[in-house]
Backbone as a ProteinNet text record, in pm:
[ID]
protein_1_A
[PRIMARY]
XXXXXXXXXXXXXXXXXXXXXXXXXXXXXXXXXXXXXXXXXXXXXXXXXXXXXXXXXXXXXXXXXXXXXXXXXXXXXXXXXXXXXXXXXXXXXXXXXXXXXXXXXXXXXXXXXXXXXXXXXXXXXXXXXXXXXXXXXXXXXXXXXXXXXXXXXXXXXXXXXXXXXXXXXXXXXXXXXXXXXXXXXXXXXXXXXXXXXXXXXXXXXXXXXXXXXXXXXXXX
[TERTIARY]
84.4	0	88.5	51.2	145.7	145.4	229.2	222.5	114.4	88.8	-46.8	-123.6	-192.2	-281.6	-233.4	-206.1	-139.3	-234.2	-157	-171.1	-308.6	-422.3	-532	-646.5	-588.5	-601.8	-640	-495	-519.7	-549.8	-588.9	-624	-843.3	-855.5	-997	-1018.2	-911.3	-949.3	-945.9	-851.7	-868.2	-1021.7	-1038.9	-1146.7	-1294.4	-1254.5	-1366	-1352.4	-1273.9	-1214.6	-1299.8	-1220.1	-1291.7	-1440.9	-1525.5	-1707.7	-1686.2	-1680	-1688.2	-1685.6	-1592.9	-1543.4	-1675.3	-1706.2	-1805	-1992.1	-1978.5	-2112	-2130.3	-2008.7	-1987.7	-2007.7	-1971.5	-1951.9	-2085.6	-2191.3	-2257.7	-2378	-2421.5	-2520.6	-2514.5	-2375.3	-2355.7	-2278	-2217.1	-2186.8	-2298.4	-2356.3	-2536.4	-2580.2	-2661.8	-2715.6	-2619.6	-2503.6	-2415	-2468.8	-2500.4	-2541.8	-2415	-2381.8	-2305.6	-2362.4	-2484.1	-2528.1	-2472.1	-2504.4	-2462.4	-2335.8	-2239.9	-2079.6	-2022.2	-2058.9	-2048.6	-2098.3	-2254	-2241.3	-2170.3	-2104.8	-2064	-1861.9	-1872.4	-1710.1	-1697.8	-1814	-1835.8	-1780.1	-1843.7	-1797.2	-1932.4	-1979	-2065.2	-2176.6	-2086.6	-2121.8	-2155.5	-2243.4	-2157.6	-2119.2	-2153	-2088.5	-1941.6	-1899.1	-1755.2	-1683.3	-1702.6	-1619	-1608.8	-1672.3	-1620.1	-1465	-1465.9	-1343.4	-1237.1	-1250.9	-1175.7	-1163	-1219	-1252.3	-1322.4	-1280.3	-1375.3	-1547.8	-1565.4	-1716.8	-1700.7	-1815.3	-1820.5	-1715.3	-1738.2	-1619.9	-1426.8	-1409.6	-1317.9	-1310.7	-1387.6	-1401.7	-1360.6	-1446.2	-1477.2	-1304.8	-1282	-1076.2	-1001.9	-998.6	-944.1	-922.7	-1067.4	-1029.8	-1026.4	-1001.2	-927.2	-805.3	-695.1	-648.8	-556	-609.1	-567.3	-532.8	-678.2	-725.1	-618.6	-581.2	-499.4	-327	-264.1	-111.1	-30.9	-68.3	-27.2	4.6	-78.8	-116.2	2.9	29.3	124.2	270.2	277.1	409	451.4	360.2	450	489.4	443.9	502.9	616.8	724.1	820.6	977.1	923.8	1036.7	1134.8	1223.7	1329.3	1377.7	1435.3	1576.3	1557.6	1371.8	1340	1383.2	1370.5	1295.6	1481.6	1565.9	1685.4	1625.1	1506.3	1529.1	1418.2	1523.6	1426.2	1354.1	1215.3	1049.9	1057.4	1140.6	1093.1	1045.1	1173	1167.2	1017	1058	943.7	829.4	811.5	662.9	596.4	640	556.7	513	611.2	630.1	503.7	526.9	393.1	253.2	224.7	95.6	74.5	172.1	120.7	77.5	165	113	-32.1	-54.6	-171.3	-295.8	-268.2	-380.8	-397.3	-289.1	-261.3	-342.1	-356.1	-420.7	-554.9	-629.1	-744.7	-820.7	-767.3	-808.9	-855.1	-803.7	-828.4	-918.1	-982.5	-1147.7	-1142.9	-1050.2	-1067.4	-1076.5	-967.9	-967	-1063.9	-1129.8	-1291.9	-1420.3	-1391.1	-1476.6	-1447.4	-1354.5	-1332.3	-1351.3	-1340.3	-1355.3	-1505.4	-1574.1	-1733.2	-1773	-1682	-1791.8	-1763.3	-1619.6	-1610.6	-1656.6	-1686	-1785.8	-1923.7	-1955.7	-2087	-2147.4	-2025.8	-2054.7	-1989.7	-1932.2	-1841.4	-1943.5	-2071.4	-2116.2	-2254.9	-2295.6	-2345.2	-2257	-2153.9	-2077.4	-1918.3	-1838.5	-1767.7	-1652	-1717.8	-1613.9	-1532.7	-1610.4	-1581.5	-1454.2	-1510.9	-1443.8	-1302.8	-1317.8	-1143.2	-1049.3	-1145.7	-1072.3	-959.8	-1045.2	-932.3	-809	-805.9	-766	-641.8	-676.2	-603.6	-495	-560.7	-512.3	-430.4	-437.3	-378	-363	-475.2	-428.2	-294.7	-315	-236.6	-133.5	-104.9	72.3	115.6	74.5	40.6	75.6	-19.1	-22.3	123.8	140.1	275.4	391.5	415.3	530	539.7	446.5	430.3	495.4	382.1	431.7	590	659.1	780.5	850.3	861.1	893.9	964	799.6	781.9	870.8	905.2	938.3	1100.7	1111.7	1270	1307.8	1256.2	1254.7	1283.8	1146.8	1196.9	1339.7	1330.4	1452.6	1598.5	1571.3	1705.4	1697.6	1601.7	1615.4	1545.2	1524.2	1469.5	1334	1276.3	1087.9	1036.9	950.6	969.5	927.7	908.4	914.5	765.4	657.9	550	492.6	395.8	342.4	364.2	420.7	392	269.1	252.6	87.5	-2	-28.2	-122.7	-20.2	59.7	155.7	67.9	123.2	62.1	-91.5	-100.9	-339.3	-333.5	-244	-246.4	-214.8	-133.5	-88.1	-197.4	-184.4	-326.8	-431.6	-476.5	-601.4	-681.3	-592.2	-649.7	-610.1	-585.8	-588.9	-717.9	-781.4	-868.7	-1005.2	-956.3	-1051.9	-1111.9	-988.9	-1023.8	-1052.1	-1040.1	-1092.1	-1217.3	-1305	-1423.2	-1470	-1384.5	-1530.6	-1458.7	-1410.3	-1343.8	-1444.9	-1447.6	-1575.4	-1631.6	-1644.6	-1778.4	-1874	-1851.7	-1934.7	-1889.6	-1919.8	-1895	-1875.3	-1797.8	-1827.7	-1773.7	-1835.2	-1781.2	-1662.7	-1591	-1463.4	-1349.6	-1381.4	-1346.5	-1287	-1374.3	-1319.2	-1209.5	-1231.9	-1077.4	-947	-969.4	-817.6	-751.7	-671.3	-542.4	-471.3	-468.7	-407.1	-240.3	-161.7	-40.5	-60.9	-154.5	-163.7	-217.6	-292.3	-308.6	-210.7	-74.2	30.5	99.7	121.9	194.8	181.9	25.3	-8.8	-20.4	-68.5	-36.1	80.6	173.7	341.7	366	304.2	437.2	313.6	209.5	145.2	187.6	244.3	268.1	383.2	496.1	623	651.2	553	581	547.9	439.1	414.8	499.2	539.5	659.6	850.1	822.1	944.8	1056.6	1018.6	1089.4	1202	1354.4	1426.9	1498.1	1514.1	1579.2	1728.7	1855.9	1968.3	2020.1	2090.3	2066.1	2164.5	2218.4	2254.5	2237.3	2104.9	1993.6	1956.1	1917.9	1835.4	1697.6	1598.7	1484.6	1348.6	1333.8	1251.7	1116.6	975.7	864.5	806.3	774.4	713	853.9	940.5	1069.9	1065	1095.7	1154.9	1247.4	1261.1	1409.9	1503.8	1637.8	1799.3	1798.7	1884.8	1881.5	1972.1
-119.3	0	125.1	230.4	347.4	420.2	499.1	536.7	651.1	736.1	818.1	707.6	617.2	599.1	464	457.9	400.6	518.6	642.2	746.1	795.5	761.6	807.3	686.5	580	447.7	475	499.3	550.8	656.4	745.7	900.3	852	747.1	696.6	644.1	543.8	461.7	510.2	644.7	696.9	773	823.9	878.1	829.5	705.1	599.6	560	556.1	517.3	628.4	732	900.9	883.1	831.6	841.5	746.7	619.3	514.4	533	616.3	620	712.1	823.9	904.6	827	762.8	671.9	597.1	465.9	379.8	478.1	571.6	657.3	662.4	740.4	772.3	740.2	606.7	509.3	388.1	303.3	170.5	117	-26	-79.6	-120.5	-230.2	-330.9	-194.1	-67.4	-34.2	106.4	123.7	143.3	85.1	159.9	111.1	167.2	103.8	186.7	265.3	321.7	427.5	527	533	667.7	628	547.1	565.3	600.3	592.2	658.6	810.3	811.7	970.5	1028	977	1082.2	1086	972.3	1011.9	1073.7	1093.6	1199.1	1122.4	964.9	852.8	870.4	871.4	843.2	719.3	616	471.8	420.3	338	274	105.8	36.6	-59.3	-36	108.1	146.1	94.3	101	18.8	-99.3	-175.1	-348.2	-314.8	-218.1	-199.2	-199.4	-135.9	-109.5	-228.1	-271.4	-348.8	-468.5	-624.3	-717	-726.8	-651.1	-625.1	-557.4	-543.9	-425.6	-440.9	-548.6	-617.4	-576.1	-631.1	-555.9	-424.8	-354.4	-206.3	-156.8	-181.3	-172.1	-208	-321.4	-337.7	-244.1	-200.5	-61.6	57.8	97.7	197.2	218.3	89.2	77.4	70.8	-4.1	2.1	153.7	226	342.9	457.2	462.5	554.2	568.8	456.7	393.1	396.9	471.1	520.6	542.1	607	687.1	554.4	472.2	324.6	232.1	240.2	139.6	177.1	297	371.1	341.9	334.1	288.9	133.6	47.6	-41.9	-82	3.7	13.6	-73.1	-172.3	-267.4	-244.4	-350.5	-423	-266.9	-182.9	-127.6	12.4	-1.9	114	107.5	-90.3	-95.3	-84	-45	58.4	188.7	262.5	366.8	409.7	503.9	521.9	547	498.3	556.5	675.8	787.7	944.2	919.9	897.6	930.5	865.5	725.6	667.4	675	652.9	656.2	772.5	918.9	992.7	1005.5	977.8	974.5	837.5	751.2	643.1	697.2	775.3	822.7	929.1	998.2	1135.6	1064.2	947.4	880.1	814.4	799.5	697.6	806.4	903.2	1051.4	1071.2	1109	1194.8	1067.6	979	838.6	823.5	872.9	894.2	1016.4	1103.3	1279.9	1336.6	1303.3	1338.2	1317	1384.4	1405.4	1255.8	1190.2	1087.1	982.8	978.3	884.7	886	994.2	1007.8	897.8	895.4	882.6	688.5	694.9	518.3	458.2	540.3	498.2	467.8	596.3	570.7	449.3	436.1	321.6	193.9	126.4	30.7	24.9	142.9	124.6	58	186.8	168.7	1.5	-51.5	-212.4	-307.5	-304	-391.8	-502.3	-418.5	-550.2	-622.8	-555.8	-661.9	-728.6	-711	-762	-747.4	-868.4	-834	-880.7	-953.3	-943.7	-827.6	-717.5	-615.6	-530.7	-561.7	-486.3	-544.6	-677.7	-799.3	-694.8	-654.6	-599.3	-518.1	-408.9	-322.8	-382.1	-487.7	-512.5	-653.5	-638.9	-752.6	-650.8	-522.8	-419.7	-294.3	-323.7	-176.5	-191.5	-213.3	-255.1	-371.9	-475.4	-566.7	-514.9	-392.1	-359.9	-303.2	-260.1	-159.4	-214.6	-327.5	-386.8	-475.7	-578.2	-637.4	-580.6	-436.1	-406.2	-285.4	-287.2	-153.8	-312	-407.7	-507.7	-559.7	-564.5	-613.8	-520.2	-368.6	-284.6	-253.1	-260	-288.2	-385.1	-505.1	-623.6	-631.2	-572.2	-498.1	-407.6	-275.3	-208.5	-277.9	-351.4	-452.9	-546.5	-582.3	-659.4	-574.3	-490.3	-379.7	-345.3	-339.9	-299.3	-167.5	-100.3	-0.2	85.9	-46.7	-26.2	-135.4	-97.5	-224.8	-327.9	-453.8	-620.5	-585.4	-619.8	-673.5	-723.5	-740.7	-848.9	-697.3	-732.5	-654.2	-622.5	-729.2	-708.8	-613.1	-673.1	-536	-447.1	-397	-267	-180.7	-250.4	-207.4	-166.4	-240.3	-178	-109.4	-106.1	53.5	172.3	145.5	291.1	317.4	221	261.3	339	222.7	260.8	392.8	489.6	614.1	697.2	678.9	749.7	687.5	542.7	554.5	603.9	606	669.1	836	899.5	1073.6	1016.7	959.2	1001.1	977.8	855.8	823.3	916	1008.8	1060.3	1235.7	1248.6	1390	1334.1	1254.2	1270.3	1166.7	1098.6	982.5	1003.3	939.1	996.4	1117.3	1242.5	1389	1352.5	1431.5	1449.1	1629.4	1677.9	1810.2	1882.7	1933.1	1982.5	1827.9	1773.3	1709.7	1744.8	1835.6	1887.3	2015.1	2038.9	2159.1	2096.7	1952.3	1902.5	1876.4	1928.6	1921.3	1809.5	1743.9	1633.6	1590.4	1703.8	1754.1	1693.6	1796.4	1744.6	1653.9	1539.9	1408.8	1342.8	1383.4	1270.1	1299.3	1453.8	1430.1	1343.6	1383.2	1337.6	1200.9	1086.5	989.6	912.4	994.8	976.2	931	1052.7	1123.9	1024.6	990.9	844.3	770.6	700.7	564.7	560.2	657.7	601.8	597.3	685.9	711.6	589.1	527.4	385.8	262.6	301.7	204.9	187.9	323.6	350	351.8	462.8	452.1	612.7	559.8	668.5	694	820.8	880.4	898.1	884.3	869.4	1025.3	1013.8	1163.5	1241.2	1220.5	1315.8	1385.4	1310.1	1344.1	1442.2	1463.4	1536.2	1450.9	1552.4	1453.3	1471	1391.8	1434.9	1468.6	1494.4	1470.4	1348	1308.8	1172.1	1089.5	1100.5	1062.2	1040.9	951.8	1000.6	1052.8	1184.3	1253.3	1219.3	1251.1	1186.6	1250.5	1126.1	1231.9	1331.6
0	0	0	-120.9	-77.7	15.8	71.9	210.9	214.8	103.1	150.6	131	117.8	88.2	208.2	291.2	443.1	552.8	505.2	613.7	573.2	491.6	480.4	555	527.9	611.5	765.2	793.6	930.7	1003.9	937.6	917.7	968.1	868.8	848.1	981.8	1013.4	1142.3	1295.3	1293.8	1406.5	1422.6	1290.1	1326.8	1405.1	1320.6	1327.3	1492.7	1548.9	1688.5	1782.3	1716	1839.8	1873.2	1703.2	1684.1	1810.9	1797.9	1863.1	2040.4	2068.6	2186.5	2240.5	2168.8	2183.5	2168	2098.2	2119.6	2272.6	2267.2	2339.4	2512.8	2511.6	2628.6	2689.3	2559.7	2583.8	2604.7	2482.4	2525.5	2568.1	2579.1	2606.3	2468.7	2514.3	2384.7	2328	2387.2	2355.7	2265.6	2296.5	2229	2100.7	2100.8	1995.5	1836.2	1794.3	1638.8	1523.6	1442.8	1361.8	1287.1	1297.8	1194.9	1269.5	1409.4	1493.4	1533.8	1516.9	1512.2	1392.8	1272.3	1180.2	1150.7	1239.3	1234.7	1294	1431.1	1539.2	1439	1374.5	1320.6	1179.6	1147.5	1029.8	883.3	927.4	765.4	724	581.6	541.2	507.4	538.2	524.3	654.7	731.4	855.8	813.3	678.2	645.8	618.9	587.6	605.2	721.9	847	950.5	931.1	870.3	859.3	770.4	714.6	649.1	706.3	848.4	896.4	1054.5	1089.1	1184.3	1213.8	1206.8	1227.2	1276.3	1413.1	1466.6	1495.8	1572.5	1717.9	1848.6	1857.4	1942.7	1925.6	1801.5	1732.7	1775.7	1751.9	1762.2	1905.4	1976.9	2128.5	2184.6	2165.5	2197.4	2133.5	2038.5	1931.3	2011.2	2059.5	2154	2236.1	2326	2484.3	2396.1	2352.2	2287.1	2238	2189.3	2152.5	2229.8	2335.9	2388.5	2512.3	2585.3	2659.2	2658.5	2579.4	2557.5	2666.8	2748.7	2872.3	2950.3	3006.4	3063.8	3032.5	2880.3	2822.3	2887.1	2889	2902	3025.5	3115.3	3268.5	3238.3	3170.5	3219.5	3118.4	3167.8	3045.7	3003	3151.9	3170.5	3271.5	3295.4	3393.3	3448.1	3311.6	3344.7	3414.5	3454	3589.3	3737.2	3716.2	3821.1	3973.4	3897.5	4042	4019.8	3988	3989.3	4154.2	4221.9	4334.6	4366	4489.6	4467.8	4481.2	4531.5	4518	4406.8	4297.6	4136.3	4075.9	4078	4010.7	4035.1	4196.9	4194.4	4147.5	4146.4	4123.6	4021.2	3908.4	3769.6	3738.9	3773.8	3758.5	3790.1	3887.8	3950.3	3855.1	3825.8	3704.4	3577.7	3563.9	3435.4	3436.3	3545.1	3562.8	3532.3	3633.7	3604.8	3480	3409.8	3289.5	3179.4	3232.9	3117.5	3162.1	3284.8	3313.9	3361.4	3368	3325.5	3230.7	3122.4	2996	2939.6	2812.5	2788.8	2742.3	2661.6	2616.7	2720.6	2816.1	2938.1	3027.8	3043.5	3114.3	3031.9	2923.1	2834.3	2805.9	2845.4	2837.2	2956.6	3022.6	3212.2	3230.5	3185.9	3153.1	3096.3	2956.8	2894.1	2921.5	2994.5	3056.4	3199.1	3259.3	3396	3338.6	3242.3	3180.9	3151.8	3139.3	3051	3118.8	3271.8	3381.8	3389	3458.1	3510.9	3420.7	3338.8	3197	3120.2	3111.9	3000.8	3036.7	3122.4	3190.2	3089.5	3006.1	2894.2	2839.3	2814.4	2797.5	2855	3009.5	3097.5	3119.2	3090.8	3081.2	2973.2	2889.2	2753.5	2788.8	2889.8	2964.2	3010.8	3093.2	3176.7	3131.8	3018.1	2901.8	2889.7	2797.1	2677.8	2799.4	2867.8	2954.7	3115.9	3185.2	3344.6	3360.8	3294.3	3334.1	3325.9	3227.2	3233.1	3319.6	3370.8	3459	3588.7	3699.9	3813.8	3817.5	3693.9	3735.4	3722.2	3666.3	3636.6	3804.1	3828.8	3990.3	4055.6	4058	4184.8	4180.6	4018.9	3998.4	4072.6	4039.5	4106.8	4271.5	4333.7	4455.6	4571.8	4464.6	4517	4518.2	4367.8	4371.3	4489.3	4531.1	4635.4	4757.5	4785.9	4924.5	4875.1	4817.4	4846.5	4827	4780.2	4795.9	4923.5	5039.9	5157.6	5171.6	5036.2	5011.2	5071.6	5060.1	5102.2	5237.8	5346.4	5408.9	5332.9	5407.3	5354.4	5340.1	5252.9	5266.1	5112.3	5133.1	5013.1	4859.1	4769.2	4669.7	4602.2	4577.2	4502.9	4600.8	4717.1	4772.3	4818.7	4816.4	4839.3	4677.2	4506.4	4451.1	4412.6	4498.1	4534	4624	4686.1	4807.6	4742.5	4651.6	4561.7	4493	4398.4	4266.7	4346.2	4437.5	4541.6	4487.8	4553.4	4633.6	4492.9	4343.2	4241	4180.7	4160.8	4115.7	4178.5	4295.4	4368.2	4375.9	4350.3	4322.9	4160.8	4059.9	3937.8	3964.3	4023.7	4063.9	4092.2	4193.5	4276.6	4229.4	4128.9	4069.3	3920.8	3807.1	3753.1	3718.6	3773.7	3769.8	3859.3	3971.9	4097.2	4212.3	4127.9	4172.8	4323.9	4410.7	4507.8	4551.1	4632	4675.9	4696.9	4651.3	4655.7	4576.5	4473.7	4433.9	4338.5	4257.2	4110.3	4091.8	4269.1	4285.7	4312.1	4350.3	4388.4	4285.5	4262.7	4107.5	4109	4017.1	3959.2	4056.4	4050.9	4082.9	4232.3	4343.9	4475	4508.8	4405.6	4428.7	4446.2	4348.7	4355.7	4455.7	4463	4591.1	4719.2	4763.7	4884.4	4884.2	4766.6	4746.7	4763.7	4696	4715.6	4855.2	4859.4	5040.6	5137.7	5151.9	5224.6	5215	5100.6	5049.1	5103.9	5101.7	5149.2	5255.1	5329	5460.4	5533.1	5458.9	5527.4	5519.1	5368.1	5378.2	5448.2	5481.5	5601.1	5500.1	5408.4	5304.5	5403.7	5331.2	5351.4	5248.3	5177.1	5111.2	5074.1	5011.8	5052.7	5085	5234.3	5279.1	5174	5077.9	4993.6	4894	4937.2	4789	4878.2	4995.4	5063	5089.3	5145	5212.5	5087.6	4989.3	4915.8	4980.7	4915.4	4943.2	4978.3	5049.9	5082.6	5149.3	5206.3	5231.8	5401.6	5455.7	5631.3	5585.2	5686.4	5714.2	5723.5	5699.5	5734.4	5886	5928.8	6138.1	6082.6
[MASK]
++++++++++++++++++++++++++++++++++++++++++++++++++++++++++++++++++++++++++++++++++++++++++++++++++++++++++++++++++++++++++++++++++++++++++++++++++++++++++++++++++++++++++++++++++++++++++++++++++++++++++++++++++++++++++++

């Protein structure tokens, strides 16, 4: 295929992705028709998406899939995991926000809430295509830490559901289920305070020549 006619390809299929994401959000997958995913992505056809995509199904993985970038990026392999939790963790928690803040990441959060518990198939999709990278590469992490002496000893896996925890929790209740003074807390002072909890519990210390980061016990 020549390369414009590659890049018009995929020029077609993102679009087709955005309608999709914007339907799926808004009425469910079950009742998603491709006449109105084709209207909302401005194709003229909606037998045009078989062009581009096996089913609906197909579709629906595409843009977890896509939508989901930010997600992929933390779990970026081995040659993080000496780098220290000041550094990393915060850098993971901004990533995690920055992949569910966003108009698009609001909007996928919705439609796999929207479709968890009818169709939990669905919701695996996520959790195939983007969580999973996510949980074992924090717990690999974690486990590195403790055994460097770094972090105290405790189970990794729930060390990493103590972190996640309390971020999916302000997106929940910052915009899914509103809650009061929710939508003023900034992204930024989530991680901190997340941070600087998490380590503090883990009796994490800083090397005193770094100085005492945020979230750090003090050097005596």
């Amino acid at each position: 295929m020549p390369r414009r006619d590659e890049e018009t390809y995929e020029e077609r299929r993102q679009q087709i992705i955005r309608g999709a994401l914007a339907v799926f959000s808004q009425v469910g997958y079950e009742k998603a028709t491709n006449r109105e995913i084709a209207r909302a992505a401005g194709i003229g056809s909606p037998g045009l998406i078989y062009h581009y995509f096996k089913d609906k199904a197909d579709l629906f993985g595409q843009v977890i899939e896509e939508v989901s970038p930010r997600l992929h990026l933390i779990a970026v392999g081995d040659p993080l995991l000496d780098h220290p939790p000041h550094e990393m963790l915060p850098r993971l928690a901004t990533l995690f926000l920055s992949a569910m803040t966003t108009d698009e990441g609001r909007a996928l959060f919705r439609m796999v809430l929207g479709e968890a518990l009818r169709r939990p198939e669905l919701a695996g999709l996520l959790n195939t295509l983007a969580l999973s990278r996510v949980f074992p590469f924090l717990t690999r992490y974690l486990a590195a830490q403790m055994d460097a002496g770094v972090l105290r000893r405790g189970d990794p896996g729930a060390a990493a559901y103590g972190f996640v925890g309390p971020l999916f929790v302000y997106v929940l209740t910052r915009d899914i289920f509103p809650l009061p003074g929710a939508a003023h807390l900034p992204p930024d002072a989530m991680v901190a305070t997340t941070v600087e909890t998490f380590l503090r519990g883990m009796n994490y210390r800083a090397p005193c020549d770094d100085g005492a980061p945020e979230g750090a016990t003090p050097c005596p």
